[in-house]
Amino acid sequence: MKSETLIDATIGLVLSGGGVKGMAHIGLLKALEQRGVNPSQISGVSAGALVGGLYADGASIEEMLLFFKETPLLKYNFVTLNKPGLFDTDKYLPFFDDFFKARRFEQLGKRLVVVATNLLKGEPVYFEKGELFGPLLASAALPPVFSPVSIDGQLFADGGIMNNFPVEPLTGASDVIIGCYATSMREVVKGQIKSALQISQRANLLMLHANAMDKLYIPDLLIVPEELGKIGVLDKKGIDKAFVLGYDHANRRLDEWLQ
């Protein structure tokens, strides 16, 4: 791939889920920005949907990282007893108001597709029109940690349940597809699974990985940052590390690809 051929190309970016590991997507965006490569279409799920939404809204690299650092994950007063989940997802809405300029997909500067899972119908739904915050929240509402989000009378949760690598909306619509897969897998030992939350997180990770594996060959360039497996899905202390891992890996892969 020559960098000159990207000038007039429609570039699509597919961003997986992965929780805090998804900060590697921001590292990829920084590496692309430094090379003058500007994707105009983004398809994202969970953390990838949030990063993609911020990017499509014109946020800088620093602003994206700040969003995730300032948005609490497991905050005590967000605990809910009235909804199916440990934490009330709706309580996160004010943070979107603070960081997003757009309120609707149509107000974004780039095409954004967000996938969430319709829990009632048991199917993935692809959002790219209308109100923005509901689909973004739903796409990242990992059960059973976060409560489902109600949209038009339906309950939606993490899109990764059904599709953790939503490349489909970009095929046929993009000349070049770049993918970043942050749901890294690694073997764990018996002693690392000690609680209900840990076994739930491990089961979710296996599920997310399984529904993405057969599609990782589709992008023209795939970024799979190494060492992300050592970062916890909900461990905010890993934000900067995941970002650096994504940036370093993307730099190496892009240099090889663009030669």
Coordinates of N, CA, C and O in Angstrom, one line a residue, residues 42-131:
I42 N -16.6 5.3 10.3 CA -16.2 4.5 11.5 C -17.4 3.6 11.9 O -18.5 4.0 12.0
S43 N -17.1 2.3 12.1 CA -18.0 1.4 12.6 C -17.5 0.9 13.9 O -16.4 0.3 14.0
G44 N -18.2 1.1 15.0 CA -17.6 0.7 16.3 C -18.6 0.1 17.3 O -19.8 0.2 17.1
V45 N -18.0 -0.6 18.2 CA -18.9 -1.3 19.2 C -18.2 -1.1 20.6 O -17.0 -1.1 20.7
S46 N -19.1 -0.9 21.6 CA -18.7 -0.8 23.0 C -17.6 0.4 23.1 O -17.9 1.5 22.7
A47 N -16.4 0.1 23.6 CA -15.4 1.1 23.7 C -15.1 1.7 22.4 O -14.8 2.9 22.3
G48 N -15.1 0.8 21.4 CA -14.8 1.3 20.0 C -15.9 2.3 19.5 O -15.6 3.2 18.7
A49 N -17.1 2.1 19.9 CA -18.2 3.0 19.6 C -18.0 4.4 20.2 O -18.2 5.4 19.6
L50 N -17.5 4.3 21.5 CA -17.3 5.6 22.2 C -16.1 6.4 21.6 O -16.2 7.6 21.4
V51 N -15.0 5.6 21.3 CA -13.9 6.3 20.7 C -14.3 6.8 19.3 O -13.9 7.9 18.9
G52 N -15.0 6.0 18.5 CA -15.4 6.4 17.2 C -16.3 7.6 17.2 O -16.3 8.5 16.4
G53 N -17.2 7.6 18.2 CA -18.1 8.8 18.4 C -17.4 10.0 18.7 O -17.7 11.1 18.1
L54 N -16.4 10.0 19.6 CA -15.6 11.2 19.9 C -14.8 11.6 18.7 O -14.7 12.8 18.4
Y55 N -14.3 10.7 18.0 CA -13.5 11.0 16.8 C -14.3 11.7 15.7 O -14.0 12.7 15.1
A56 N -15.5 11.1 15.5 CA -16.4 11.6 14.5 C -16.9 13.0 14.9 O -17.3 13.8 14.0
D57 N -16.9 13.3 16.2 CA -17.4 14.6 16.7 C -16.3 15.6 16.7 O -16.5 16.8 17.1
G58 N -15.1 15.2 16.3 CA -14.0 16.2 16.2 C -13.1 16.3 17.4 O -12.3 17.3 17.5
A59 N -13.2 15.4 18.4 CA -12.4 15.5 19.6 C -11.0 15.2 19.2 O -10.6 14.4 18.4
S60 N -10.1 15.9 20.0 CA -8.6 15.7 19.8 C -8.2 14.4 20.6 O -9.0 13.9 21.3
I61 N -7.0 13.9 20.3 CA -6.5 12.8 21.0 C -6.6 13.0 22.5 O -7.0 12.2 23.3
E62 N -6.2 14.2 23.0 CA -6.1 14.5 24.4 C -7.5 14.5 25.0 O -7.8 14.1 26.1
E63 N -8.5 15.1 24.2 CA -9.9 15.1 24.7 C -10.5 13.7 24.8 O -11.3 13.5 25.7
M64 N -10.2 12.8 23.9 CA -10.7 11.5 24.0 C -10.2 10.8 25.2 O -10.9 10.2 26.0
L65 N -8.9 10.9 25.5 CA -8.3 10.3 26.7 C -8.9 10.9 28.0 O -9.2 10.2 28.9
L66 N -9.2 12.2 27.9 CA -9.7 12.9 29.1 C -11.2 12.4 29.4 O -11.6 12.2 30.5
F67 N -11.9 12.1 28.3 CA -13.3 11.6 28.5 C -13.3 10.3 29.3 O -14.0 10.1 30.2
F68 N -12.4 9.4 28.9 CA -12.4 8.1 29.6 C -11.7 8.2 31.0 O -12.1 7.5 31.9
K69 N -10.8 9.1 31.2 CA -10.2 9.3 32.5 C -11.2 10.0 33.5 O -11.2 9.6 34.7
E70 N -12.1 10.9 33.0 CA -13.0 11.6 33.9 C -14.3 10.9 34.1 O -15.1 11.3 35.0
T71 N -14.7 10.0 33.2 CA -15.9 9.3 33.3 C -15.8 8.1 34.2 O -15.0 7.2 34.0
P72 N -16.5 8.1 35.4 CA -16.3 7.0 36.3 C -16.8 5.7 35.8 O -17.8 5.7 35.0
L73 N -16.2 4.6 36.1 CA -16.7 3.3 35.7 C -17.6 2.6 36.8 O -18.8 2.4 36.6
L74 N -17.0 2.3 37.9 CA -17.8 1.6 39.0 C -17.9 2.6 40.1 O -17.3 2.4 41.2
K75 N -18.8 3.5 40.0 CA -19.0 4.5 41.0 C -20.1 4.1 42.0 O -21.2 3.7 41.6
Y76 N -19.8 4.2 43.3 CA -20.8 3.7 44.3 C -22.2 4.2 44.2 O -23.1 3.4 44.2
N77 N -22.3 5.5 44.0 CA -23.7 6.0 43.9 C -24.4 5.8 42.6 O -25.5 6.3 42.3
F78 N -23.7 5.1 41.7 CA -24.4 4.7 40.4 C -25.0 3.3 40.5 O -25.6 2.8 39.6
V79 N -24.8 2.6 41.7 CA -25.4 1.3 41.9 C -26.9 1.4 41.8 O -27.5 2.3 42.4
T80 N -27.5 0.4 41.2 CA -28.9 0.4 41.0 C -29.5 -0.9 41.6 O -29.0 -1.9 41.5
L81 N -30.7 -0.7 42.2 CA -31.5 -1.9 42.7 C -32.7 -2.1 41.9 O -33.4 -3.1 42.1
N82 N -33.0 -1.1 41.1 CA -34.3 -1.1 40.3 C -34.2 -1.6 38.9 O -35.1 -1.6 38.2
K83 N -32.9 -1.8 38.4 CA -32.7 -2.2 37.0 C -31.9 -3.4 37.0 O -31.1 -3.7 37.9
P84 N -32.0 -4.2 35.8 CA -31.2 -5.4 35.7 C -29.7 -5.1 35.4 O -29.3 -5.0 34.2
G85 N -28.9 -4.9 36.4 CA -27.5 -4.5 36.2 C -27.0 -4.0 37.5 O -27.8 -3.6 38.4
L86 N -25.7 -4.0 37.7 CA -25.1 -3.5 39.0 C -25.1 -2.0 39.0 O -25.3 -1.3 40.1
F87 N -24.8 -1.3 37.9 CA -24.7 0.1 37.8 C -25.7 0.7 36.8 O -25.9 0.1 35.7
D88 N -26.3 1.8 37.1 CA -27.3 2.4 36.3 C -26.6 3.2 35.1 O -26.0 4.2 35.3
T89 N -26.8 2.6 33.9 CA -26.1 3.2 32.7 C -26.6 4.6 32.5 O -25.8 5.5 32.0
D90 N -27.8 5.0 32.8 CA -28.3 6.3 32.5 C -27.6 7.4 33.3 O -27.6 8.6 32.9
K91 N -27.0 7.0 34.4 CA -26.2 8.0 35.2 C -25.0 8.5 34.5 O -24.4 9.5 34.9
Y92 N -24.6 7.9 33.4 CA -23.4 8.4 32.6 C -23.8 9.4 31.6 O -22.9 10.0 31.0
L93 N -25.0 9.7 31.4 CA -25.4 10.7 30.4 C -24.8 12.1 30.6 O -24.4 12.7 29.6
P94 N -24.7 12.6 31.8 CA -24.1 14.0 31.9 C -22.7 14.1 31.4 O -22.3 15.1 30.9
F95 N -21.9 13.0 31.4 CA -20.6 13.0 30.9 C -20.5 13.1 29.4 O -19.6 13.7 28.8
F96 N -21.6 12.6 28.7 CA -21.7 12.8 27.3 C -22.0 14.2 26.9 O -21.5 14.8 26.0
D97 N -22.9 14.8 27.8 CA -23.2 16.2 27.6 C -21.9 17.1 27.7 O -21.8 18.1 27.0
D98 N -21.0 16.8 28.6 CA -19.8 17.6 28.8 C -18.8 17.4 27.6 O -18.1 18.4 27.4
F99 N -18.8 16.3 27.0 CA -17.7 16.0 26.0 C -18.1 16.1 24.6 O -17.2 16.2 23.7
F100 N -19.4 15.9 24.3 CA -19.8 15.8 22.9 C -20.5 17.1 22.5 O -21.3 17.7 23.2
K101 N -20.2 17.6 21.3 CA -20.9 18.7 20.7 C -22.1 18.3 20.0 O -23.2 18.9 20.1
A102 N -22.1 17.2 19.3 CA -23.2 16.7 18.5 C -24.2 16.0 19.5 O -23.8 15.4 20.5
R103 N -25.4 16.0 19.2 CA -26.5 15.3 19.9 C -27.1 14.2 19.0 O -27.8 13.4 19.5
R104 N -26.9 14.3 17.7 CA -27.5 13.4 16.8 C -26.4 12.9 15.8 O -25.4 13.6 15.6
F105 N -26.6 11.7 15.2 CA -25.6 11.2 14.3 C -25.4 12.2 13.1 O -24.3 12.3 12.7
E106 N -26.5 12.8 12.7 CA -26.4 13.7 11.5 C -25.6 14.9 11.8 O -25.1 15.6 10.8
Q107 N -25.3 15.2 13.0 CA -24.4 16.4 13.4 C -23.0 16.1 13.4 O -22.1 17.0 13.6
L108 N -22.6 14.8 13.3 CA -21.2 14.4 13.3 C -20.5 14.8 12.0 O -21.1 14.9 11.0
G109 N -19.2 14.9 12.1 CA -18.4 15.3 11.0 C -18.0 14.1 10.1 O -17.5 14.3 9.0
K110 N -18.3 12.9 10.6 CA -17.9 11.7 9.8 C -19.1 10.7 10.0 O -19.9 10.8 10.9
R111 N -19.2 9.8 9.0 CA -20.2 8.7 9.2 C -19.8 7.8 10.4 O -18.7 7.3 10.5
L112 N -20.8 7.6 11.2 CA -20.6 6.7 12.4 C -21.7 5.7 12.4 O -22.8 6.0 12.4
V113 N -21.3 4.4 12.6 CA -22.2 3.3 12.8 C -21.9 2.7 14.1 O -20.8 2.3 14.4
V114 N -22.9 2.6 14.9 CA -22.8 2.0 16.3 C -23.7 0.8 16.4 O -24.8 0.8 16.1
V115 N -23.1 -0.3 16.9 CA -23.9 -1.6 17.0 C -24.2 -1.8 18.5 O -23.3 -1.7 19.3
A116 N -25.4 -2.1 18.7 CA -25.9 -2.5 20.1 C -26.7 -3.8 19.9 O -27.2 -4.1 18.8
T117 N -26.9 -4.5 21.0 CA -27.7 -5.7 21.0 C -29.1 -5.5 21.5 O -29.2 -5.1 22.7
N118 N -30.1 -5.8 20.7 CA -31.5 -5.8 21.2 C -31.7 -7.1 22.0 O -31.8 -8.2 21.5
L119 N -31.8 -6.9 23.3 CA -31.9 -8.0 24.2 C -33.3 -8.8 24.1 O -33.4 -10.0 24.3
L120 N -34.3 -8.0 23.7 CA -35.6 -8.6 23.6 C -35.8 -9.5 22.3 O -36.4 -10.5 22.4
K121 N -35.2 -9.0 21.2 CA -35.3 -9.7 20.0 C -34.1 -10.6 19.7 O -34.2 -11.4 18.8
G122 N -33.1 -10.4 20.5 CA -31.9 -11.2 20.3 C -31.2 -11.0 19.0 O -30.8 -12.0 18.3
E123 N -30.9 -9.7 18.6 CA -30.3 -9.4 17.4 C -29.5 -8.2 17.5 O -29.8 -7.3 18.3
P124 N -28.4 -8.0 16.6 CA -27.7 -6.8 16.6 C -28.4 -5.7 15.8 O -29.1 -6.0 14.9
V125 N -28.3 -4.5 16.3 CA -28.9 -3.3 15.6 C -27.8 -2.3 15.3 O -27.0 -2.0 16.2
Y126 N -27.9 -1.8 14.1 CA -26.8 -0.8 13.6 C -27.5 0.6 13.6 O -28.4 0.8 12.8
F127 N -27.0 1.4 14.4 CA -27.5 2.8 14.5 C -26.6 3.8 13.7 O -25.4 3.7 13.9
E128 N -27.1 4.6 12.9 CA -26.3 5.7 12.3 C -27.2 6.9 12.0 O -26.7 7.8 11.3
K129 N -28.4 6.9 12.5 CA -29.3 8.1 12.3 C -30.0 8.4 13.6 O -30.2 7.5 14.5
G130 N -30.4 9.6 13.8 CA -31.2 10.0 15.0 C -30.3 10.3 16.2 O -29.2 10.7 16.1
E131 N -30.9 10.1 17.4 CA -30.3 10.5 18.7 C -29.1 9.7 18.9 O -29.0 8.5 18.6

